[in-house]
Amino acid sequence: DTGVSQDPRHKITKRGQNVTFRCDPISEHNRLYWYRQTLGQGPEFLTYFQNEAQLEKSRLLSDRFSAERPKGSFSTLEIQRTEQGDSAMYLCASSQAPGDLHFGNGTRLTVT
Amino acid sequence: EDQVTQSPEALRLQEGESSSLNCSYTVSGLRGLFWYRQDPGKGPEFLFTLYSAGEEKEKERLKATLTKKESFLHITAPKPEDSATYLCAVQLTSGTYKYIFGTGTRLKVLA
């Protein structure tokens, strides 16, 4: 169990640029979640994959956000035309079944 | 609307001073309640899962309990290394796959 891995750890980008984050879940976990967390707040749900199928997406997620999980392994989260309000920690978590989530250490995005 | 509320927002304790953190929830149906610890700049680390009222779980200085409306995280004789943000989350029985998190309690234990 090598844990959930996220890359990069930090990303600074200019407003209007596109960014992509990667998450490698624990290998035997078929469930994968993306969350966003801002300072002083709890994680906020973005989207959920079961294997390669995206089964749920937050209504708060604008069309600028897209996530994929090809072949049910790693996942990517892309943000197009970034805005300053997108600055946050983006967390990925995985689980094998309904139960506890295993989180990565996140990607901290700063939009200038 | 399903929601989770944690209190207090912040807590300062002297080393050895026991206390409790509260997580109250209003949900359509509870599948499970989870406690996490989060250190600055890191992802949440799993602590406990509780599934039914009356259930208790313990780990070192921490004990989590669950009722039909709330959960408590009891910290006995805390040490400075227990300083962190403690988050609770709920998983619902139907209608969504997401886990709903509270805003957390920031705990500082002073030596």
Short mmCIF file of C-alpha atoms in Angstrom, two decimals:
data_model
loop_
_atom_site.label_atom_id
_atom_site.label_comp_id
_atom_site.label_asym_id
_atom_site.label_seq_id
_atom_site.Cartn_x
_atom_site.Cartn_y
_atom_site.Cartn_z
CA ASP A 1 0.00 0.00 0.00
CA THR A 2 1.92 2.99 -1.29
CA GLY A 3 -0.88 5.44 -0.62
CA VAL A 4 -2.62 7.92 -2.91
CA SER A 5 -0.18 9.99 -4.94
CA GLN A 6 -0.91 13.43 -6.41
CA ASP A 7 1.15 15.45 -8.83
CA PRO A 8 2.18 18.22 -8.80
CA ARG A 9 2.19 19.21 -5.13
CA HIS A 10 2.11 22.89 -5.99
CA LYS A 11 1.04 24.76 -9.11
CA ILE A 12 1.18 28.50 -9.71
CA THR A 13 -0.54 29.70 -12.84
CA LYS A 14 -1.75 32.92 -14.36
CA ARG A 15 -5.42 33.67 -14.72
CA GLY A 16 -6.79 32.30 -17.97
CA GLN A 17 -4.32 29.43 -18.27
CA ASN A 18 -5.30 25.75 -18.23
CA VAL A 19 -3.97 23.38 -15.60
CA THR A 20 -4.10 19.59 -15.19
CA PHE A 21 -3.58 17.57 -12.04
CA ARG A 22 -2.94 13.86 -11.74
CA CYS A 23 -4.00 11.37 -9.07
CA ASP A 24 -2.75 7.80 -8.69
CA PRO A 25 -5.03 5.95 -6.27
CA ILE A 26 -4.18 2.90 -4.21
CA SER A 27 -3.95 0.16 -6.83
CA GLU A 28 -6.78 -2.09 -5.67
CA HIS A 29 -9.22 0.76 -5.06
CA ASN A 30 -11.94 1.09 -7.68
CA ARG A 31 -13.54 4.23 -6.23
CA LEU A 32 -11.94 7.63 -6.74
CA TYR A 33 -13.01 11.06 -5.52
CA TRP A 34 -11.88 14.62 -6.17
CA TYR A 35 -12.42 17.24 -3.50
CA ARG A 36 -11.48 20.91 -3.22
CA GLN A 37 -10.51 22.58 0.04
CA THR A 38 -10.00 26.25 0.81
CA LEU A 39 -8.40 27.66 3.93
CA GLY A 40 -10.46 27.08 7.06
CA GLN A 41 -13.04 24.97 5.27
CA GLY A 42 -13.69 21.26 5.01
CA PRO A 43 -13.21 19.38 1.76
CA GLU A 44 -15.91 20.09 -0.82
CA PHE A 45 -16.97 17.31 -3.18
CA LEU A 46 -16.20 17.74 -6.88
CA THR A 47 -16.66 14.39 -8.59
CA TYR A 48 -16.70 10.60 -8.15
CA PHE A 49 -15.53 7.70 -10.32
CA GLN A 50 -16.27 4.03 -9.94
CA ASN A 51 -13.70 2.29 -12.12
CA GLU A 52 -13.66 4.39 -15.32
CA ALA A 53 -17.23 5.66 -15.02
CA GLN A 54 -17.85 9.16 -13.71
CA LEU A 55 -20.98 8.55 -11.65
CA GLU A 56 -21.44 11.86 -9.87
CA LYS A 57 -20.43 15.44 -10.42
CA SER A 58 -21.08 18.38 -8.11
CA ARG A 59 -23.56 20.98 -9.33
CA LEU A 60 -21.02 23.53 -8.12
CA LEU A 61 -18.56 22.37 -10.75
CA SER A 62 -18.54 24.69 -13.71
CA ASP A 63 -18.02 23.62 -17.30
CA ARG A 64 -14.40 24.74 -16.97
CA PHE A 65 -13.69 21.66 -14.85
CA SER A 66 -13.35 18.20 -16.34
CA ALA A 67 -12.12 14.93 -14.91
CA GLU A 68 -11.22 11.62 -16.46
CA ARG A 69 -10.20 8.19 -15.28
CA PRO A 70 -9.14 6.20 -18.33
CA LYS A 71 -8.99 2.44 -17.77
CA GLY A 72 -10.07 2.89 -14.18
CA SER A 73 -6.58 3.58 -12.90
CA PHE A 74 -5.12 7.08 -12.52
CA SER A 75 -7.30 10.16 -12.83
CA THR A 76 -6.78 13.68 -14.13
CA LEU A 77 -8.58 16.88 -13.22
CA GLU A 78 -8.34 19.75 -15.70
CA ILE A 79 -9.34 23.33 -15.09
CA GLN A 80 -9.64 25.51 -18.17
CA ARG A 81 -9.36 29.31 -18.18
CA THR A 82 -8.43 29.44 -14.51
CA GLU A 83 -9.83 32.19 -12.30
CA GLN A 84 -8.53 33.51 -8.99
CA GLY A 85 -11.44 31.82 -7.24
CA ASP A 86 -10.04 28.46 -8.33
CA SER A 87 -7.12 28.87 -5.93
CA ALA A 88 -7.44 26.01 -3.44
CA MET A 89 -6.07 22.63 -2.42
CA TYR A 90 -7.32 19.89 -4.74
CA LEU A 91 -7.52 16.56 -2.96
CA CYS A 92 -7.88 13.11 -4.43
CA ALA A 93 -9.12 10.15 -2.39
CA SER A 94 -9.74 6.50 -3.12
CA SER A 95 -11.54 3.60 -1.48
CA GLN A 96 -12.18 -0.05 -2.22
CA ALA A 97 -15.78 -0.13 -1.06
CA PRO A 98 -18.16 2.11 0.86
CA GLY A 99 -16.04 3.05 3.81
CA ASP A 100 -13.12 5.19 4.76
CA LEU A 101 -11.47 7.37 2.15
CA HIS A 102 -7.70 7.39 1.71
CA PHE A 103 -6.52 10.87 0.74
CA GLY A 104 -3.45 12.07 -1.06
CA ASN A 105 -1.57 15.16 0.10
CA GLY A 106 -3.23 17.30 -2.52
CA THR A 107 -2.22 19.77 -5.19
CA ARG A 108 -2.15 23.37 -4.05
CA LEU A 109 -3.20 25.68 -6.88
CA THR A 110 -2.47 29.38 -6.82
CA VAL A 111 -3.95 31.51 -9.60
CA THR A 112 -2.33 34.93 -9.95
CA GLU B 1 -30.60 19.66 3.07
CA ASP B 2 -27.95 17.25 4.34
CA GLN B 3 -25.36 19.02 6.45
CA VAL B 4 -22.61 18.51 8.99
CA THR B 5 -21.68 21.05 11.67
CA GLN B 6 -18.59 20.90 13.85
CA SER B 7 -17.91 22.77 17.06
CA PRO B 8 -15.97 24.49 18.37
CA GLU B 9 -14.19 25.98 15.35
CA ALA B 10 -10.99 26.22 17.35
CA LEU B 11 -9.83 24.84 20.68
CA ARG B 12 -6.73 25.49 22.74
CA LEU B 13 -5.86 23.02 25.48
CA GLN B 14 -3.03 22.67 27.91
CA GLU B 15 -1.15 19.41 27.68
CA GLY B 16 -3.08 16.84 29.72
CA GLU B 17 -6.34 18.80 29.64
CA SER B 18 -9.03 16.46 28.29
CA SER B 19 -11.88 17.73 26.11
CA SER B 20 -14.39 16.77 23.43
CA LEU B 21 -15.08 17.86 19.89
CA ASN B 22 -18.61 17.77 18.50
CA CYS B 23 -19.95 16.81 15.08
CA SER B 24 -23.70 17.18 14.61
CA TYR B 25 -25.40 16.04 11.45
CA THR B 26 -28.73 16.40 9.72
CA VAL B 27 -29.02 13.86 6.94
CA SER B 28 -31.67 11.89 5.13
CA GLY B 29 -30.02 8.57 5.99
CA LEU B 30 -26.65 7.82 7.57
CA ARG B 31 -24.51 5.02 6.18
CA GLY B 32 -21.45 5.94 8.21
CA LEU B 33 -19.68 8.74 10.06
CA PHE B 34 -15.94 9.23 9.69
CA TRP B 35 -13.35 11.16 11.67
CA TYR B 36 -10.15 12.43 10.07
CA ARG B 37 -7.10 14.30 11.27
CA GLN B 38 -5.51 16.87 8.99
CA ASP B 39 -2.09 18.42 9.49
CA PRO B 40 -1.20 21.69 7.70
CA GLY B 41 -0.39 21.20 4.02
CA LYS B 42 -1.42 17.54 4.05
CA GLY B 43 -4.47 15.50 3.13
CA PRO B 44 -6.86 14.19 5.78
CA GLU B 45 -5.75 11.05 7.58
CA PHE B 46 -8.41 8.50 8.51
CA LEU B 47 -9.05 7.93 12.22
CA PHE B 48 -12.41 6.19 12.81
CA THR B 49 -15.59 4.93 11.20
CA LEU B 50 -18.85 4.69 13.14
CA TYR B 51 -21.94 3.06 11.69
CA SER B 52 -24.63 2.90 14.36
CA ALA B 53 -25.80 4.81 17.41
CA GLY B 54 -24.07 3.65 20.56
CA GLU B 55 -20.94 2.56 18.75
CA GLU B 56 -17.56 3.61 20.16
CA LYS B 57 -14.03 3.37 18.74
CA GLU B 58 -10.73 4.09 20.49
CA LYS B 59 -7.19 4.73 19.38
CA GLU B 60 -4.52 5.88 21.80
CA ARG B 61 -5.80 9.12 23.39
CA LEU B 62 -8.81 9.40 21.09
CA LYS B 63 -12.28 7.94 21.47
CA ALA B 64 -15.15 8.49 19.05
CA THR B 65 -18.80 7.97 19.92
CA LEU B 66 -22.00 8.19 17.90
CA THR B 67 -25.62 9.02 18.68
CA LYS B 68 -28.54 9.47 16.29
CA LYS B 69 -27.82 13.18 15.87
CA GLU B 70 -24.15 13.72 16.67
CA SER B 71 -20.73 12.30 17.24
CA PHE B 72 -18.07 13.23 19.76
CA LEU B 73 -14.33 12.89 19.54
CA HIS B 74 -12.99 12.70 23.08
CA ILE B 75 -9.32 13.53 23.59
CA THR B 76 -7.88 12.28 26.86
CA ALA B 77 -4.71 13.84 28.27
CA PRO B 78 -3.70 15.38 24.93
CA LYS B 79 -0.11 16.01 23.91
CA PRO B 80 1.27 18.77 21.66
CA GLU B 81 1.54 16.26 18.80
CA ASP B 82 -2.26 15.94 18.84
CA SER B 83 -2.46 19.50 17.49
CA ALA B 84 -4.22 19.35 14.12
CA THR B 85 -7.56 20.01 12.47
CA TYR B 86 -10.11 17.28 13.11
CA LEU B 87 -12.72 16.75 10.43
CA CYS B 88 -15.85 14.66 10.48
CA ALA B 89 -17.68 13.43 7.41
CA VAL B 90 -20.86 11.52 6.72
CA GLN B 91 -21.73 9.08 3.99
CA LEU B 92 -25.40 8.82 3.08
CA THR B 93 -27.41 5.70 2.43
CA SER B 94 -28.81 6.84 -0.89
CA GLY B 95 -29.02 9.58 -3.47
CA THR B 96 -25.33 10.40 -3.62
CA TYR B 97 -21.91 8.81 -3.48
CA LYS B 98 -20.27 11.82 -1.92
CA TYR B 99 -19.01 12.18 1.62
CA ILE B 100 -20.12 15.45 3.24
CA PHE B 101 -17.50 17.09 5.43
CA GLY B 102 -17.81 19.55 8.26
CA THR B 103 -15.54 22.59 8.46
CA GLY B 104 -13.38 21.04 11.14
CA THR B 105 -12.11 21.88 14.62
CA ARG B 106 -8.62 23.34 14.83
CA LEU B 107 -7.00 21.92 17.95
CA LYS B 108 -3.90 23.40 19.54
CA VAL B 109 -2.35 21.63 22.51
CA LEU B 110 0.12 23.72 24.46
CA ALA B 111 3.09 22.19 26.27
#
